[in-house]
CSV table of C-alpha atoms (C1' of nucleotides) in Angstrom, one decimal:
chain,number,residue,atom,x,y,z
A,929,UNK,CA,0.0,0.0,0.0
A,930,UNK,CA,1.0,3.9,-0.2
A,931,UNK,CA,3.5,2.6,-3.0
A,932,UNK,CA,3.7,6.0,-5.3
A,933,UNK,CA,4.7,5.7,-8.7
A,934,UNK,CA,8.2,4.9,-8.5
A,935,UNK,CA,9.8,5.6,-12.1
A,936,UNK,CA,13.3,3.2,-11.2
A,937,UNK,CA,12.0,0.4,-9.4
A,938,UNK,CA,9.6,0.8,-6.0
A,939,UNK,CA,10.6,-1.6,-3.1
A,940,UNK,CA,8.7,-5.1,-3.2
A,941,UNK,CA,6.8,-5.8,-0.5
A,942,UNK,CA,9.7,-8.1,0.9
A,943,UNK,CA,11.0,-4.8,1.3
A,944,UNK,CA,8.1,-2.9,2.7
A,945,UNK,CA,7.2,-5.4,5.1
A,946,UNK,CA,10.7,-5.4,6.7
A,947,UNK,CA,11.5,-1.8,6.6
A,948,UNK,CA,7.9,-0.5,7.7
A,949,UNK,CA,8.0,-3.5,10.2
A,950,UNK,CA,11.2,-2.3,11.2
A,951,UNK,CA,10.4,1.0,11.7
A,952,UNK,CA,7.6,0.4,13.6
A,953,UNK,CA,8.9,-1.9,16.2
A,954,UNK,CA,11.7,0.7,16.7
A,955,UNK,CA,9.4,3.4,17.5
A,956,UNK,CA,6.9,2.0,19.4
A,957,UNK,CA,10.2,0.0,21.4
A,958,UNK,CA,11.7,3.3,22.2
A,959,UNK,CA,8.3,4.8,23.2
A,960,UNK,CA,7.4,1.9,25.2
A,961,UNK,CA,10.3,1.4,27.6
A,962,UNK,CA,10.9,5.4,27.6
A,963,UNK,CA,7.5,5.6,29.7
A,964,UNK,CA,8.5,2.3,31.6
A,965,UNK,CA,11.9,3.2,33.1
A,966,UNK,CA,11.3,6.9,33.6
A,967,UNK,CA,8.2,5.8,35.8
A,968,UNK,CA,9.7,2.7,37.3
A,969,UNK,CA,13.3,5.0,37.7
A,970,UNK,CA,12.6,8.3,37.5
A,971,UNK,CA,15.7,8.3,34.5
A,972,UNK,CA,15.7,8.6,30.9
A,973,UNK,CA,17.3,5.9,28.6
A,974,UNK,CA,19.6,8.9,28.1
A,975,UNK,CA,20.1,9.6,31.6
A,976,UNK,CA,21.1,6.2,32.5
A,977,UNK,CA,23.6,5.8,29.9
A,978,UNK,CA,25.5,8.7,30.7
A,979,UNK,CA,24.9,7.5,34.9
A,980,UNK,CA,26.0,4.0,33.6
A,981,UNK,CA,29.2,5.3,31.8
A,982,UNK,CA,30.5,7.5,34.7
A,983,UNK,CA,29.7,4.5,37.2
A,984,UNK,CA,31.7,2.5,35.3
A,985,UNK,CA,34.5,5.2,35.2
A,986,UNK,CA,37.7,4.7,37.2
A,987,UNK,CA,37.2,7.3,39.4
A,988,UNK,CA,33.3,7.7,38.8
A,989,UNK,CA,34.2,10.6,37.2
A,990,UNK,CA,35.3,11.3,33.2
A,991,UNK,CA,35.7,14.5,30.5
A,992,UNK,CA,33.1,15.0,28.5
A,993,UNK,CA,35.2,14.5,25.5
A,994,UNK,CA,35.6,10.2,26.7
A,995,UNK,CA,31.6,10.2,27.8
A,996,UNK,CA,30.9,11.7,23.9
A,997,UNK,CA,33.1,9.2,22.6
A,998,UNK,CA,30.8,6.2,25.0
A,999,UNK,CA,27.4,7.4,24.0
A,1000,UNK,CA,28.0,8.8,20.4
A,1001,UNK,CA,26.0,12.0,21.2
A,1002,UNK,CA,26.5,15.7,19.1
A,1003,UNK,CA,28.4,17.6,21.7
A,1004,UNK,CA,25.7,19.8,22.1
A,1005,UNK,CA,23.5,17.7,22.9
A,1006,UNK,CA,26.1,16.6,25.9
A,1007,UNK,CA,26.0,19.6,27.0
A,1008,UNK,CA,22.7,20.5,27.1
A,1009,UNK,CA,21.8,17.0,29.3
A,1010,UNK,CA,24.6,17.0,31.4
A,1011,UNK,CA,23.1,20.7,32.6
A,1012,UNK,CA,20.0,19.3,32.7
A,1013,UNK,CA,21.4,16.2,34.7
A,1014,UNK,CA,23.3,18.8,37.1
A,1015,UNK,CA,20.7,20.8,37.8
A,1016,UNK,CA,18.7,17.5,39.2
A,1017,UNK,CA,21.9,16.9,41.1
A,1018,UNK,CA,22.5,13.3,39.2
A,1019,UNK,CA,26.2,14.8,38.2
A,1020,UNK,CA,28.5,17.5,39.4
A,1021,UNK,CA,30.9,19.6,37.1
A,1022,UNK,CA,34.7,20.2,37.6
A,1023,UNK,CA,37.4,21.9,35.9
A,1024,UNK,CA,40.1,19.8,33.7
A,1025,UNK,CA,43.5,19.8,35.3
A,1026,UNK,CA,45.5,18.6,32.1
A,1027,UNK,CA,43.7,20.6,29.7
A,1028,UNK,CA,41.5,23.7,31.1
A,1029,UNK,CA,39.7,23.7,28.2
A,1030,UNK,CA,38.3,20.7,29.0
A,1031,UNK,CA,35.2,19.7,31.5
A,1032,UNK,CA,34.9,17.1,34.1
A,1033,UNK,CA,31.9,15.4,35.3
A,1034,UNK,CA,31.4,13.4,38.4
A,1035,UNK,CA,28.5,11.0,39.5
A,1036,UNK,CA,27.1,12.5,42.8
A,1037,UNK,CA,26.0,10.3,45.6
A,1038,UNK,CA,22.4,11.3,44.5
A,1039,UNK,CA,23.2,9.8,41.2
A,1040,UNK,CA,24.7,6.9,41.8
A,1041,UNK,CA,22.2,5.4,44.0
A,1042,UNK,CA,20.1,6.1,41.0
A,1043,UNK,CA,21.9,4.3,38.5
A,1044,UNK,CA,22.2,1.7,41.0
A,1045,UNK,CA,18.5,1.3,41.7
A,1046,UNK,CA,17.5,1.9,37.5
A,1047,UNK,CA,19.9,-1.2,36.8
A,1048,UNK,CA,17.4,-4.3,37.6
A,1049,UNK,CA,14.2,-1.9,36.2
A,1050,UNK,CA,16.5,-1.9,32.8
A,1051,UNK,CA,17.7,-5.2,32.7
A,1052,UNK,CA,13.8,-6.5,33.5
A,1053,UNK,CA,12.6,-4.4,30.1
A,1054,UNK,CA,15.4,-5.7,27.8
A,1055,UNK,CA,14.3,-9.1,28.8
A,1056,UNK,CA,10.6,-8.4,29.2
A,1057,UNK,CA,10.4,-6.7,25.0
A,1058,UNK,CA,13.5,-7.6,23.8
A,1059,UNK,CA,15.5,-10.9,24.5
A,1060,UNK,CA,13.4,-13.1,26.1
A,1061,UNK,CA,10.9,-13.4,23.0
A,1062,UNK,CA,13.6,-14.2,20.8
A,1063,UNK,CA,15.2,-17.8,20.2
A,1064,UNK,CA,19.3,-17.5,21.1
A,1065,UNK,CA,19.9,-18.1,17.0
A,1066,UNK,CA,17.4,-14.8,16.2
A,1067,UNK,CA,19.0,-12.9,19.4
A,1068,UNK,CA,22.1,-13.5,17.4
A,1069,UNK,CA,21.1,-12.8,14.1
A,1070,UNK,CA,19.6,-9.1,15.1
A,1071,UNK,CA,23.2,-8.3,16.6
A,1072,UNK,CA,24.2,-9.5,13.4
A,1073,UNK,CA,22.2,-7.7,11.3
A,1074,UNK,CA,22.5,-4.8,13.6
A,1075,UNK,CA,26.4,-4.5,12.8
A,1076,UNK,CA,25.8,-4.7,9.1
A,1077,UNK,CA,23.8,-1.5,8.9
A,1078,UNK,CA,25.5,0.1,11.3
A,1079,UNK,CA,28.7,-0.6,9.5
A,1080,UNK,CA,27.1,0.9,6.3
A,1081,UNK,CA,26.0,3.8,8.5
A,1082,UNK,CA,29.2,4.8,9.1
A,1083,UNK,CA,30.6,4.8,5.6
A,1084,UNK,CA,28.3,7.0,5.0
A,1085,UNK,CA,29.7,10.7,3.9
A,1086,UNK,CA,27.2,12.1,6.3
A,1087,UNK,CA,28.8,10.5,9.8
A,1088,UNK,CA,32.3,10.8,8.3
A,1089,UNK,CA,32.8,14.3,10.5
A,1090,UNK,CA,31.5,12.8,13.7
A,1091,UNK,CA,34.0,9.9,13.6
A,1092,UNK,CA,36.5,12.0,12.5
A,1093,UNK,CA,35.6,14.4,15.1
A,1094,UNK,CA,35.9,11.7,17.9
A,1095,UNK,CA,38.8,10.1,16.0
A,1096,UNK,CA,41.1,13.1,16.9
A,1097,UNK,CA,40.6,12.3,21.2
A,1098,UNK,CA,42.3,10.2,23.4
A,1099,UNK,CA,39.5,9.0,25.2
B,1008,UNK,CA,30.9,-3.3,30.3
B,1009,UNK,CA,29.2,-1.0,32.3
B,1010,UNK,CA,27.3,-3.6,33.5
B,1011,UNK,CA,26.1,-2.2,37.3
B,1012,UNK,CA,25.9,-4.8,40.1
B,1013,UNK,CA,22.0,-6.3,39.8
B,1014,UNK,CA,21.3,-8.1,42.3
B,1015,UNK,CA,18.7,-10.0,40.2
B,1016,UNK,CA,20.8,-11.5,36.9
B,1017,UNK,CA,22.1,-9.1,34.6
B,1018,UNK,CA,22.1,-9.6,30.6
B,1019,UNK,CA,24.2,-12.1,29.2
B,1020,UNK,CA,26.9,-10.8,27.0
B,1021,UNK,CA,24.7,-12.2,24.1
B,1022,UNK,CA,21.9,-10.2,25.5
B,1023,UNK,CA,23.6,-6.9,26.1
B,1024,UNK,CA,25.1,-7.1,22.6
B,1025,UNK,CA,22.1,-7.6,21.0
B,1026,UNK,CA,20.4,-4.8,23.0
B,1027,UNK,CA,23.1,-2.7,22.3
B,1028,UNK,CA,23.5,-3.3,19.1
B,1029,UNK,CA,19.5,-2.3,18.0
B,1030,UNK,CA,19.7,0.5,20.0
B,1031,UNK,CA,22.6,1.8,18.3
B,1032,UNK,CA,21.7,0.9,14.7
B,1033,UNK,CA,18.5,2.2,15.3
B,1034,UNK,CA,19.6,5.7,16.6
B,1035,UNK,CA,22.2,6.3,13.9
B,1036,UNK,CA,19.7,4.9,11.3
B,1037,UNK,CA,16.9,6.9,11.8
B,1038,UNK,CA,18.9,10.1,12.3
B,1039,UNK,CA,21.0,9.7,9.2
B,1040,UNK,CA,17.5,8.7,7.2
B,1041,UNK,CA,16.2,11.7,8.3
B,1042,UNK,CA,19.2,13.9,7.4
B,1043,UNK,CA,19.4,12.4,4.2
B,1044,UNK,CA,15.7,12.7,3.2
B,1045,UNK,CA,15.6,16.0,4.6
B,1046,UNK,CA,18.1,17.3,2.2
B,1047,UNK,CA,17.2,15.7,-1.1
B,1048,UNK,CA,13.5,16.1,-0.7
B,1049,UNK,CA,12.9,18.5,1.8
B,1050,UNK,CA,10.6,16.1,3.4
B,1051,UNK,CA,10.6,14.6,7.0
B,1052,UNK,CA,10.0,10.7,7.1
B,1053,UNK,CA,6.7,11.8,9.4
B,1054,UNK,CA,5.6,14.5,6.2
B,1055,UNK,CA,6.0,11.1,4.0
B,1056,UNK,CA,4.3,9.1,6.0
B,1057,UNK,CA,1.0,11.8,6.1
B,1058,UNK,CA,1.6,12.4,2.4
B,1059,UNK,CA,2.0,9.2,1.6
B,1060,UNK,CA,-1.0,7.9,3.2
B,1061,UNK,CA,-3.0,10.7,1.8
B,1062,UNK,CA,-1.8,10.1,-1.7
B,1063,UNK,CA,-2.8,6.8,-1.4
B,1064,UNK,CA,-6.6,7.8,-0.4
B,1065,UNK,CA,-9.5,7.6,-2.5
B,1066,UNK,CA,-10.2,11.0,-3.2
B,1067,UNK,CA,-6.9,12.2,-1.9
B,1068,UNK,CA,-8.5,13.4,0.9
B,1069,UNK,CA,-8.3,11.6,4.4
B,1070,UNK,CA,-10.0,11.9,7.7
B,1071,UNK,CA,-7.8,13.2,10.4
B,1072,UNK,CA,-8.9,9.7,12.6
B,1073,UNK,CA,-8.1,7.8,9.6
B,1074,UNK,CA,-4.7,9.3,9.7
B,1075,UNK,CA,-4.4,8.4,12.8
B,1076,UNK,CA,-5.5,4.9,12.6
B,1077,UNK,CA,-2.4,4.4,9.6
B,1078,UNK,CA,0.6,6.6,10.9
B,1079,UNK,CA,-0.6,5.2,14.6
B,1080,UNK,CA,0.1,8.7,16.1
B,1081,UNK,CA,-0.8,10.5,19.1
B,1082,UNK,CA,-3.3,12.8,18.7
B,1083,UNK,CA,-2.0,15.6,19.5
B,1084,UNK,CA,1.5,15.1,17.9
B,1085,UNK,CA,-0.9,14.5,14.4
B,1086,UNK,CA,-2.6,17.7,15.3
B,1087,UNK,CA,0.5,19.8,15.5
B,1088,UNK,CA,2.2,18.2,12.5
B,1089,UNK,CA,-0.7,18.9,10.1
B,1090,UNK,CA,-0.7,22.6,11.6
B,1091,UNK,CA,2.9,22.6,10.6
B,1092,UNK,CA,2.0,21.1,6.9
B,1093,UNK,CA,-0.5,23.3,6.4
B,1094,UNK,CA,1.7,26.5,7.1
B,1095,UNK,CA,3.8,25.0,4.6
B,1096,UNK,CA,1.3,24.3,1.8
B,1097,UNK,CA,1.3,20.7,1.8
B,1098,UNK,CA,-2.2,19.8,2.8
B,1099,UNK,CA,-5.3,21.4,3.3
B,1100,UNK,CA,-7.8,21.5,6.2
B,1101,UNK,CA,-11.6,21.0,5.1
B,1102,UNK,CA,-14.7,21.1,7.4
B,1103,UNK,CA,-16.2,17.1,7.5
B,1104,UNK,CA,-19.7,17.0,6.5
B,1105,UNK,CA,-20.8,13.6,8.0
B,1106,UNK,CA,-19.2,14.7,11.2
B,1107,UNK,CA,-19.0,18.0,12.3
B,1108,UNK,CA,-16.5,17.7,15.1
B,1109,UNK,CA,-13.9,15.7,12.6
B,1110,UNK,CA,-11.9,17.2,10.1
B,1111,UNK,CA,-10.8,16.4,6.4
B,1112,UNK,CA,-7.1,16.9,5.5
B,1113,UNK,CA,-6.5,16.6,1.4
B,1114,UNK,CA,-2.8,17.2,-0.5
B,1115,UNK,CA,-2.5,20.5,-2.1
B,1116,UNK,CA,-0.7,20.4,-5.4
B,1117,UNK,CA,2.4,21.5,-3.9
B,1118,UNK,CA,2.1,18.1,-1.5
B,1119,UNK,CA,0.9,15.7,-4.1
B,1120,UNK,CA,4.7,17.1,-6.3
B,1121,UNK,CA,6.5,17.1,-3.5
B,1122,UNK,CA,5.5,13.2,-2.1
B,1123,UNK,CA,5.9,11.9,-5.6
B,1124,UNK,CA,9.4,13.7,-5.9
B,1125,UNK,CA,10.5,12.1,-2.8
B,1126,UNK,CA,9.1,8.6,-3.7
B,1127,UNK,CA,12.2,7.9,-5.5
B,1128,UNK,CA,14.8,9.0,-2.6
B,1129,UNK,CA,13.2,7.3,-0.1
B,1130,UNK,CA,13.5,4.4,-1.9
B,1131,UNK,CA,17.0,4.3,-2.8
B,1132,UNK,CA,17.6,5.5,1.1
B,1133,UNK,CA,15.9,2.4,2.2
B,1134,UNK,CA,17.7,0.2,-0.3
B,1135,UNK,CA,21.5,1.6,0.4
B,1136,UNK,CA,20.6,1.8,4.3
B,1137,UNK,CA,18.9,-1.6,4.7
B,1138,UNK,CA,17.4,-4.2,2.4
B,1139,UNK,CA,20.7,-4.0,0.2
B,1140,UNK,CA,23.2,-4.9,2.7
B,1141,UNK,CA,20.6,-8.0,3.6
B,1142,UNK,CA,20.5,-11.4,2.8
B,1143,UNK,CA,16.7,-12.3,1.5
B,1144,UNK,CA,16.7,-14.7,4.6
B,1145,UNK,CA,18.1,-12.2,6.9
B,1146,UNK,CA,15.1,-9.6,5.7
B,1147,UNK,CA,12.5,-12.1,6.4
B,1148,UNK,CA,14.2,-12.7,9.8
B,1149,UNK,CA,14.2,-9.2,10.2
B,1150,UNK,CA,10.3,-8.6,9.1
B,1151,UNK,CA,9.9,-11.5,11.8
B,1152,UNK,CA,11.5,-10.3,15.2
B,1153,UNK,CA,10.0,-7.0,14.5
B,1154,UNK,CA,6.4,-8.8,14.3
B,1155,UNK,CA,7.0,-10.8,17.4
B,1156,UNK,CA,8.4,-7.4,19.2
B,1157,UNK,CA,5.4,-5.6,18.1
B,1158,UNK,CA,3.1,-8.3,19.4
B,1159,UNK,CA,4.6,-8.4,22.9
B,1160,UNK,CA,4.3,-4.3,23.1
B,1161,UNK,CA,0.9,-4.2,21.9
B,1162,UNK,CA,0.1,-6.5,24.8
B,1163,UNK,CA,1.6,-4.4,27.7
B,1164,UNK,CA,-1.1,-2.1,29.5
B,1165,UNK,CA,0.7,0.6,28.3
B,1166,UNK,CA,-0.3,0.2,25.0
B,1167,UNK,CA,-3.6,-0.6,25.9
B,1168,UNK,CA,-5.2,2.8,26.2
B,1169,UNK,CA,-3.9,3.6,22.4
B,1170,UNK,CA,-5.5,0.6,20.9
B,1171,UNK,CA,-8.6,1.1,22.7
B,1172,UNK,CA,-9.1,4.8,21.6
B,1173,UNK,CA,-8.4,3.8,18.0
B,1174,UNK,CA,-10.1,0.2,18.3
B,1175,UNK,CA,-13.4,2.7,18.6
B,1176,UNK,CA,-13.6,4.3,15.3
B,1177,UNK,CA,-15.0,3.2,11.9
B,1178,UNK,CA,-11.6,4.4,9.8
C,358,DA,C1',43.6,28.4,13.2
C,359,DA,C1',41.7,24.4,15.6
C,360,DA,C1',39.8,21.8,19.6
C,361,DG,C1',36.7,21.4,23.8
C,362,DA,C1',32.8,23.0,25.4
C,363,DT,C1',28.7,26.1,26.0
C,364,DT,C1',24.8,28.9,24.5
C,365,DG,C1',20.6,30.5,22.2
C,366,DA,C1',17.2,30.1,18.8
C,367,DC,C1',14.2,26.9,16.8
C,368,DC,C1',11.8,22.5,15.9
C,369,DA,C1',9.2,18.2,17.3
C,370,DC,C1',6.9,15.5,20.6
C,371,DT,C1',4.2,14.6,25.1
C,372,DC,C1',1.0,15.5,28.5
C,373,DA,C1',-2.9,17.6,30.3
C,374,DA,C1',-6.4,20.9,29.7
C,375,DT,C1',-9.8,22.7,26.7
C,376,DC,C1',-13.4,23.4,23.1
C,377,DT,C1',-17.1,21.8,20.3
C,378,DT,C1',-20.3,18.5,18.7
C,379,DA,C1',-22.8,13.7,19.1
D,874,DT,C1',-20.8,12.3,29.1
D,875,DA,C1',-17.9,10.9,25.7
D,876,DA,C1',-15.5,11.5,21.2
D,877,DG,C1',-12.8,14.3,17.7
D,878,DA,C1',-9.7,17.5,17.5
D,879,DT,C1',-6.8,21.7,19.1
D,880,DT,C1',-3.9,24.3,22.2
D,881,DG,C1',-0.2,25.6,25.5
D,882,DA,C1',3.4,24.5,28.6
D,883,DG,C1',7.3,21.8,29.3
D,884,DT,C1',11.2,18.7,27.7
D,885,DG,C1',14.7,17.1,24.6
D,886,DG,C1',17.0,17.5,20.3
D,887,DT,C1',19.6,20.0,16.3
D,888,DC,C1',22.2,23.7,14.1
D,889,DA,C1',25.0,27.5,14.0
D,890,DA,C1',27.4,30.9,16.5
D,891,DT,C1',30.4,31.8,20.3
D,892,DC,C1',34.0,31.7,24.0
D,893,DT,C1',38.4,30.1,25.8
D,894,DT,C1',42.4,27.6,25.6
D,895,DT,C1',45.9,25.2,22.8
DNA sequence: AAAGATTGACCACTCAATCTTA
DNA sequence: TAAGATTGAGTGGTCAATCTTT
C-alpha cells in the first residue's frame, strides 16, 4: 500500500514489510520502555547511559570528550543533558586539570544510587520486549544484522565528521 | 561493560550485545534517514508518512482519525504536524460533512509534487541503508522479530489505552 | 587556526487541559 | 458524558554561533 509511482524500481513488498516492520517496532520500542523506566526510575534511557558510563569510570568521574566518545552523542546535545542532569543533582561539574579547556563530570551520591537502583528496572525491560521473545539463534542474528547496517551507516559521507571528530581524542 | 551490580541476573553478554546493538543501529539509522531525506526532498520521514497515506486515499483526501488509525500517532502530535504542513502548503484543512466535530485533510498540489518527488529518494535510502546490505533470509528474519516485538508491546497495558481509543472508530 | 565545550534560537513530541459537537 | 480535535506548557533534540584555551 502507499506505493507511489516509483519511475526506477519501488521496493517489493519483501522490502516494505521489513522496513515498515522495522520502523515500527523501533518506535513503538523506544516509546514503550521510555515511559517504563522513567516511571519505574525516574531516569531517561539517556540519563542512564551517561549515569552507567560515569559508574563504570575509574574514578566515577570522566571529561566529556571520553563520555561523547561512549554514548556517540553531538556535543551539544552533551551539553545540554549534562546541565540538565546537574541541575537535578545526578552529576557534578569540575574543571580539567591537564587541559582547562576541557570539563569534568562526576557522579554524585544522589546519582549513583540512581543508577544503581534503575539497573534491575532496565535489565527487566530488555528481557521483558527484547531478549526473552527471541530464540538464542534470532538474538544473534539481530546483533548481526545490527552491525551490518551500522557498518554501512558509518561509511556513509554524512557520519564521516562525527568519527572523525571523535577520531582526533584520546578518550 | 558497564554492566552495574544487579542483584537479580544481569544480561548475558549475548543479551547486552544484542540490545546494544539495535539500540545503536536504530539511533544512527533513523537520524541519518532523516538527514538524508531531509536534504534531497525536503521532506521529513513523518511529512512522507502523512503524504504518503493521503496520496494513497481515495479521493486524496483523508479523515484526520483515519490518519491516525495508519501513521498510529498521538493525537496531539498529528494535530501539530498537520498545523505545521498546512503552514507550509502541503495539505489542506476542510470542514467534515458527516461529522462536524472531525476534520478532512486533502494534498495540495504542492504536496501531491513534492510526495511523488521524494518517492524515489526514499527508496533508494531504504535500499542503500537496509534491504541491500541484507540477505533475502536475513530480511525475512528481520520482518519477523520485529512482528514478534510488536506483538509483545501491543500486549503491555501501556499500550492498551492507544489501541482502545483507536479500536473505537469506523476508519 | 583548531579543539573542547557552551549557548541560544528553533523545531518536534508529550502531557494535560480545553473546546465543540454527538 | 464521551469522542474528535486543538492548544499551550514543558522537555529534549539540532544547528549555528560563540568563547576560551591550545
Amino acid at each position: 500500500m502507499a506505493s507511489i509511482t516509483a519511475p526506477g524500481a519501488a521496493l517489493t513488498a519483501r522490502e516494505e514489510a521489513a522496513w515498515r516492520g522495522l520502523r515500527r517496532m523501533q518506535t513503538l520500542l523506544a516509546a514503550q520502555m521510555s515511559r517504563r523506566l522513567i516511571r519505574e526510575t525516574g531516569l531517561s534511557e539517556a540519563d542512564y547511559d551517561i549515569l552507567a558510563a560515569l559508574h563504570a569510570a575509574p574514578d566515577r568521574r570522566l571529561r566529556a570528550l571520553a563520555l561523547r566518545c561512549t554514548v556517540q552523542w553531538e556535543k551539544s546535545r552533551l551539553s545540554h543533558h549534562l546541565a540538565r542532569m546537574q541541575r537535578r543533582g545526578l552529576v557534578e561539574r569540575e574543571d580539567c586539570v591537564e587541559d582547562s579547556r576541557g570539563a569534568v563530570f562526576g557522579l554524585t551520591d544522589a546519582g549513583r544510587i540512581a543508577v544503581e537502583g534503575a539497573a534491575q528496572s532496565r535489565c527487566d525491560a530488555v528481557r521483558a520486549f527484547v531478549t526473552d521473545l527471541l530464540t538464542p539463534v534470532q538474538l544473534d542474528l539481530l546483533a548481526e544484522i545490527s552491525d551490518v547496517i551500522m557498518r554501512a551507516l558509518a561509511e556513509d559521507p554524512e557520519h564521516r565528521q562525527i568519527v572523525h571528530e571523535l577520531a582526533s581524542d584520546t578518550v
